[in-house]
Short mmCIF file of N, CA and C in Angstrom, two decimals:
data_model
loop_
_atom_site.label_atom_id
_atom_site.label_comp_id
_atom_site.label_asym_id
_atom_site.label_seq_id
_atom_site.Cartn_x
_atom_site.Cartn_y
_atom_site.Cartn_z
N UNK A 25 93.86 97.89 85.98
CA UNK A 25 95.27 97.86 85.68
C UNK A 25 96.00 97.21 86.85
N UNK A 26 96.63 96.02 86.61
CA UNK A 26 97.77 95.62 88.03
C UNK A 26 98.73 96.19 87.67
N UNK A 27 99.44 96.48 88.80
CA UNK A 27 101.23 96.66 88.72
C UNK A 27 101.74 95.42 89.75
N UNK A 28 102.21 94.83 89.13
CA UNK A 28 102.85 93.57 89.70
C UNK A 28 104.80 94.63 90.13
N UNK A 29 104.57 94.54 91.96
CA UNK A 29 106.20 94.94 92.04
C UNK A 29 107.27 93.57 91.81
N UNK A 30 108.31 93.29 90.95
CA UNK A 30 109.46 92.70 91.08
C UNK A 30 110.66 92.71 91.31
N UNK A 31 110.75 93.88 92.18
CA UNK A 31 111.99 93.98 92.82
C UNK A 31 111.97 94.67 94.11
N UNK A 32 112.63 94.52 94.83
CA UNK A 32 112.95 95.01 96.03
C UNK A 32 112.86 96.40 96.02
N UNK A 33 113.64 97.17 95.09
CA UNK A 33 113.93 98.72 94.92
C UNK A 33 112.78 99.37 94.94
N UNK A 34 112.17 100.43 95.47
CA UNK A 34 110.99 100.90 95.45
C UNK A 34 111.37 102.06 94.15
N UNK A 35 112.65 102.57 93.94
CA UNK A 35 113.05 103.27 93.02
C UNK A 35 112.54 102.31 91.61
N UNK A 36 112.51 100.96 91.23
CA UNK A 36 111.97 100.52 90.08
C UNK A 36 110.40 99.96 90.26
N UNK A 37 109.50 100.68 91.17
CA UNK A 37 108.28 100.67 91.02
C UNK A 37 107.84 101.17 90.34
N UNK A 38 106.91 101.31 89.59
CA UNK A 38 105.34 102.38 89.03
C UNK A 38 105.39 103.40 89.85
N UNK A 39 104.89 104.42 89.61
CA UNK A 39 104.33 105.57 90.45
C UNK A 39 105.68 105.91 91.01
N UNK A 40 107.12 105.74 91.46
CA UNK A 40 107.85 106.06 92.63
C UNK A 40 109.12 106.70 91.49
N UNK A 41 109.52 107.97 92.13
CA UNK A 41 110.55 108.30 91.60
C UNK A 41 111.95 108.73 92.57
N UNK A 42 113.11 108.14 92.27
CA UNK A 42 113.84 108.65 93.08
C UNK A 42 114.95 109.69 92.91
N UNK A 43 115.47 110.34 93.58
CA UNK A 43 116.54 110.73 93.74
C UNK A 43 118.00 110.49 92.90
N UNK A 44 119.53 111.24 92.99
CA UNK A 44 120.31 110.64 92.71
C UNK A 44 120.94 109.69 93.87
N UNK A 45 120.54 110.05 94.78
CA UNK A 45 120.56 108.94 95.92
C UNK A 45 120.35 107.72 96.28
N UNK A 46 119.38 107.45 95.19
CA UNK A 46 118.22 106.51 95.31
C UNK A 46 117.60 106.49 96.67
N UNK A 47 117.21 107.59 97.07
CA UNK A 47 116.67 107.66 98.05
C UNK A 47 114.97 107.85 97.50
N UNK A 48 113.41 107.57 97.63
CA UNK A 48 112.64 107.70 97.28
C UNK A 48 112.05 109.85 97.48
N UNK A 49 112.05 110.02 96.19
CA UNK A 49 111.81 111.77 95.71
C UNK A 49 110.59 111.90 95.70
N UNK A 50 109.43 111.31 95.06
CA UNK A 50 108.20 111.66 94.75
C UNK A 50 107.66 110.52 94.96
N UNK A 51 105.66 110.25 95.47
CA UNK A 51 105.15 109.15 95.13
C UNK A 51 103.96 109.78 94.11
N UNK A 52 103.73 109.19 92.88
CA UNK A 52 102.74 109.73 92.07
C UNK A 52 101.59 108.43 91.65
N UNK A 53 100.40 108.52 92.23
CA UNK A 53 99.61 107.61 92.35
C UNK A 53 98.76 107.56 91.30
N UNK A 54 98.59 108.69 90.32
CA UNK A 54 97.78 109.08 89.31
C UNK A 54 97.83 108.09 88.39
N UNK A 55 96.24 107.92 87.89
CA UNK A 55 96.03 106.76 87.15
C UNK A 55 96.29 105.19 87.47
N UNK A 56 96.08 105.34 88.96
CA UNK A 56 95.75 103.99 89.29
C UNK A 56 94.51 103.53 89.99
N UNK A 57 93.62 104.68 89.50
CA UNK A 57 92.47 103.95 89.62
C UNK A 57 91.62 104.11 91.13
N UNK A 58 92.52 105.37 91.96
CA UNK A 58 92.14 104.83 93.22
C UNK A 58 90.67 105.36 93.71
N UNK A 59 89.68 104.49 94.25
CA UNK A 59 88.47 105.20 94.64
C UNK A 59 87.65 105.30 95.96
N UNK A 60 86.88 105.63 96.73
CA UNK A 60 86.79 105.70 97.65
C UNK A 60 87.38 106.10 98.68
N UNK A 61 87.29 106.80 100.00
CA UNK A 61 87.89 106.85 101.01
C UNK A 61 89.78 106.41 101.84
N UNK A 62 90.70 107.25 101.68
CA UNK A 62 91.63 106.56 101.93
C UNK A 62 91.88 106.54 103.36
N UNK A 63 91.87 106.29 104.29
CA UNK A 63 92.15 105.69 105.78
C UNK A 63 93.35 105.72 106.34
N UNK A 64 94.06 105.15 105.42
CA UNK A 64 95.44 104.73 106.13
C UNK A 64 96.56 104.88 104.97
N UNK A 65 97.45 105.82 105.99
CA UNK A 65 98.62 106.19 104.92
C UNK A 65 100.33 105.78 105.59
N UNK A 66 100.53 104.78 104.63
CA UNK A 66 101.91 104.17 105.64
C UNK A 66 102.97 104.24 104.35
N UNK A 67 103.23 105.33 104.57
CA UNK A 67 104.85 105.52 104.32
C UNK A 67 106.11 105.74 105.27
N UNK A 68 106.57 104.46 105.84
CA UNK A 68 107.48 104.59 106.57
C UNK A 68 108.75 103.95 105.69
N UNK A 69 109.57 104.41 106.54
CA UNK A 69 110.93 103.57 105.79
C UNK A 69 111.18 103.50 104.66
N UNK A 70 110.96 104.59 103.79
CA UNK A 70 110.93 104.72 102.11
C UNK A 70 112.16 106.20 102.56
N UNK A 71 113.15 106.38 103.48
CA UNK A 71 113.87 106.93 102.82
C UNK A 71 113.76 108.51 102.09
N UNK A 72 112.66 109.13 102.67
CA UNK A 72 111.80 110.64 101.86
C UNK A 72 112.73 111.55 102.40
N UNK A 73 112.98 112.51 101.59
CA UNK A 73 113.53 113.61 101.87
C UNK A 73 112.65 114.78 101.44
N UNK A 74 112.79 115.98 102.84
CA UNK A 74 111.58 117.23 102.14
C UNK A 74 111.28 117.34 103.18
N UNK A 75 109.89 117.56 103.29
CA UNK A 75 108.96 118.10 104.54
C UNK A 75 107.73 117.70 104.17
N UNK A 76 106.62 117.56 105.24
CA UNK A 76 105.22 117.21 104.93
C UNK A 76 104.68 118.26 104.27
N UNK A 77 103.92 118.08 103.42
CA UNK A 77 102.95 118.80 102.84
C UNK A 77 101.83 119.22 103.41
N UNK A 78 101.93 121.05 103.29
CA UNK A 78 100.77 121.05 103.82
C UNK A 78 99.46 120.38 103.31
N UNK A 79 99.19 120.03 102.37
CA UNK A 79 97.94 118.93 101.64
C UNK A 79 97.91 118.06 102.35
N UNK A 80 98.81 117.47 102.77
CA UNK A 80 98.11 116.01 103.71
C UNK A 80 97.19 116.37 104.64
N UNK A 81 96.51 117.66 104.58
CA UNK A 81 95.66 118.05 105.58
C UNK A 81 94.50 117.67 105.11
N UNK A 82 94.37 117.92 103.95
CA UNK A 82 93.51 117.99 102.63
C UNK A 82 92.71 115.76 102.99
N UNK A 83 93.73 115.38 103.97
CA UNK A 83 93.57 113.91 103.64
C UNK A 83 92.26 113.72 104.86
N UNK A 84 91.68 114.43 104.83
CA UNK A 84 90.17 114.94 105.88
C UNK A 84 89.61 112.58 106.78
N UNK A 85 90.00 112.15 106.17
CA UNK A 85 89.46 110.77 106.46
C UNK A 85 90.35 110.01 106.53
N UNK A 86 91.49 110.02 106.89
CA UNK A 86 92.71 109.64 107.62
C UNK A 86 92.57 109.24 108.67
N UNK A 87 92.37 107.58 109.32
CA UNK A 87 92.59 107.59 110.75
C UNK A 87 94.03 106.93 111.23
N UNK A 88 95.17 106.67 110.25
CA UNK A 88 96.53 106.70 110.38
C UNK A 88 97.25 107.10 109.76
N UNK A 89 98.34 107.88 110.08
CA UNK A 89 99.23 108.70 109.02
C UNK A 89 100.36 108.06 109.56
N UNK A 90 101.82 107.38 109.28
CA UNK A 90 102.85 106.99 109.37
C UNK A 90 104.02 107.57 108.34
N UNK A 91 104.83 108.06 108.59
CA UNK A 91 105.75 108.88 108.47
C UNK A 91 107.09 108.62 108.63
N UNK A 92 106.86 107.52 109.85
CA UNK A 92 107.88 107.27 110.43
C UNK A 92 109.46 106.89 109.65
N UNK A 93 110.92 107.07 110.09
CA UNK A 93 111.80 106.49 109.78
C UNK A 93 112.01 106.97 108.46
N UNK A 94 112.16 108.04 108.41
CA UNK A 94 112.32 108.93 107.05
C UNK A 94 113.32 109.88 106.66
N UNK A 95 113.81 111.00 106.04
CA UNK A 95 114.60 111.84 106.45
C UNK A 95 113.98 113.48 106.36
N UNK A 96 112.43 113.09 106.58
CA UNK A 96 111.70 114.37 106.94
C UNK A 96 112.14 115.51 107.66
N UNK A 97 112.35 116.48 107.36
CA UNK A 97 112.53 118.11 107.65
C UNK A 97 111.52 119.05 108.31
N UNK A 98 112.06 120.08 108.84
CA UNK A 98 111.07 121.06 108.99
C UNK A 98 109.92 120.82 109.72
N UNK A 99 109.29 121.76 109.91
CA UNK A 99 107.84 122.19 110.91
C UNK A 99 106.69 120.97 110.28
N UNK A 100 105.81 120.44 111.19
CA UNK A 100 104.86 119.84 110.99
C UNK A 100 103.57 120.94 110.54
N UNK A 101 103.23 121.12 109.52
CA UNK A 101 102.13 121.59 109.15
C UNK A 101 101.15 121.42 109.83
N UNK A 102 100.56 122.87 110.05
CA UNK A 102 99.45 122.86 111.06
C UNK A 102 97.75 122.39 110.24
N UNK A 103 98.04 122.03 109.22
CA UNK A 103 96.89 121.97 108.57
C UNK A 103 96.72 120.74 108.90
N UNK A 104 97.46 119.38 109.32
CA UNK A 104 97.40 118.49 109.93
C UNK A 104 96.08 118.32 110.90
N UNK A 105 96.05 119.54 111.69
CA UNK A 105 95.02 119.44 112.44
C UNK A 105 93.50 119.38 111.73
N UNK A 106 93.42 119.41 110.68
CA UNK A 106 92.01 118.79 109.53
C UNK A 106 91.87 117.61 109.83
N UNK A 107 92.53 116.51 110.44
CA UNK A 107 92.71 115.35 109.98
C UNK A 107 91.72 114.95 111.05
N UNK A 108 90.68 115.36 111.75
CA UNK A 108 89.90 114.96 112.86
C UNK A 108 89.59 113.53 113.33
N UNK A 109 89.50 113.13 112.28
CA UNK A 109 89.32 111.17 112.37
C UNK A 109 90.97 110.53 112.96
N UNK A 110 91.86 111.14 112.40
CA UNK A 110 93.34 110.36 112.92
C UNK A 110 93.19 109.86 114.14
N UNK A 111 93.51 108.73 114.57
CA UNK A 111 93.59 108.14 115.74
C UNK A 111 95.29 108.02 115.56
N UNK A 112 96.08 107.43 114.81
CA UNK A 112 97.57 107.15 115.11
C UNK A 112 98.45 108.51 113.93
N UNK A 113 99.35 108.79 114.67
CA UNK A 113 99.86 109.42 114.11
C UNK A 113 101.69 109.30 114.46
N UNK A 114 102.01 108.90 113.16
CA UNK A 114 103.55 108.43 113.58
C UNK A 114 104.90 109.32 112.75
N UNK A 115 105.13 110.00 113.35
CA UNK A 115 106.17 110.97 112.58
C UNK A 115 107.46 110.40 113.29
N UNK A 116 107.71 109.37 113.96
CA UNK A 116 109.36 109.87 114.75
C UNK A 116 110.55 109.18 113.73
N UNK A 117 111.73 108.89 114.68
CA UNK A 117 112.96 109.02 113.50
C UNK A 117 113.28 110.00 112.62
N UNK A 118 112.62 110.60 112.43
CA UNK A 118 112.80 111.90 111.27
C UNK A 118 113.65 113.52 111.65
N UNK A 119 113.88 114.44 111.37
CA UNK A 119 114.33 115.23 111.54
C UNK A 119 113.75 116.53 111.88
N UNK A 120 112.54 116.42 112.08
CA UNK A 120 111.39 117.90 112.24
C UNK A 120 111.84 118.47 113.57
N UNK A 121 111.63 119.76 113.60
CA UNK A 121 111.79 120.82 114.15
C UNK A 121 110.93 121.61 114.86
N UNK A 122 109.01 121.22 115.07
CA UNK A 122 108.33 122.01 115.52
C UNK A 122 107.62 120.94 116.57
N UNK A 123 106.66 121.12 117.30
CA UNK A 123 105.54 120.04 118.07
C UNK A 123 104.42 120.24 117.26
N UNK A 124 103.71 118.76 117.56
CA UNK A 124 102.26 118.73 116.48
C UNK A 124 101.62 119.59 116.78
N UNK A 125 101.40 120.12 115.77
CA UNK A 125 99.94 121.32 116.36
C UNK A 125 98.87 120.95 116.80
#
């Protein structure tokens, strides 16, 4: 399946839902097929509102997580510390409230 993006708005992507803000609310990746090992997770600058999930702990083969430039909340989940492979880890700009565990 391709998804060809044609517009700028990440709010009129596949998978992306936003806000009344149009600020980006959810990313839902389901049914695109994805397989193997994911590595690298770069969501910066999409504008997120919320807090990390503790599940991104769950992301065990992660060696970059980017975060950055967001309007992220709240305590960094300590389940983070699963992520043993991470070499970069980029949370700043955001609004959190605790130190990495």
């Amino acid at each position: 399946m391709n998804y060809i993006v044609s517009t700028t708005s990440p709010c009129k992507w596949y998978g992306i839902t936003c806000n009344n803000e149009g600020n980006v609310a959810e990313l839902n990746v389901t049914g695109f097929g994805l397989q193997g090992t994911l590595n690298n997770f770069n969501f910066s600058y999409f504008q997120t509102f919320g807090s990390i999930p503790r599940e991104t702990g769950k992301l065990t083969s992660l060696t970059l997580l980017s975060l950055s430039n967001n309007n992220l909340k709240g305590s960094i989940p300590t389940s983070l510390t699963n992520l043993t492979s991470l070499a970069f880890l980029r949370l700043n700009n955001n609004r959190l409230s605790s130190i990495i565990p």
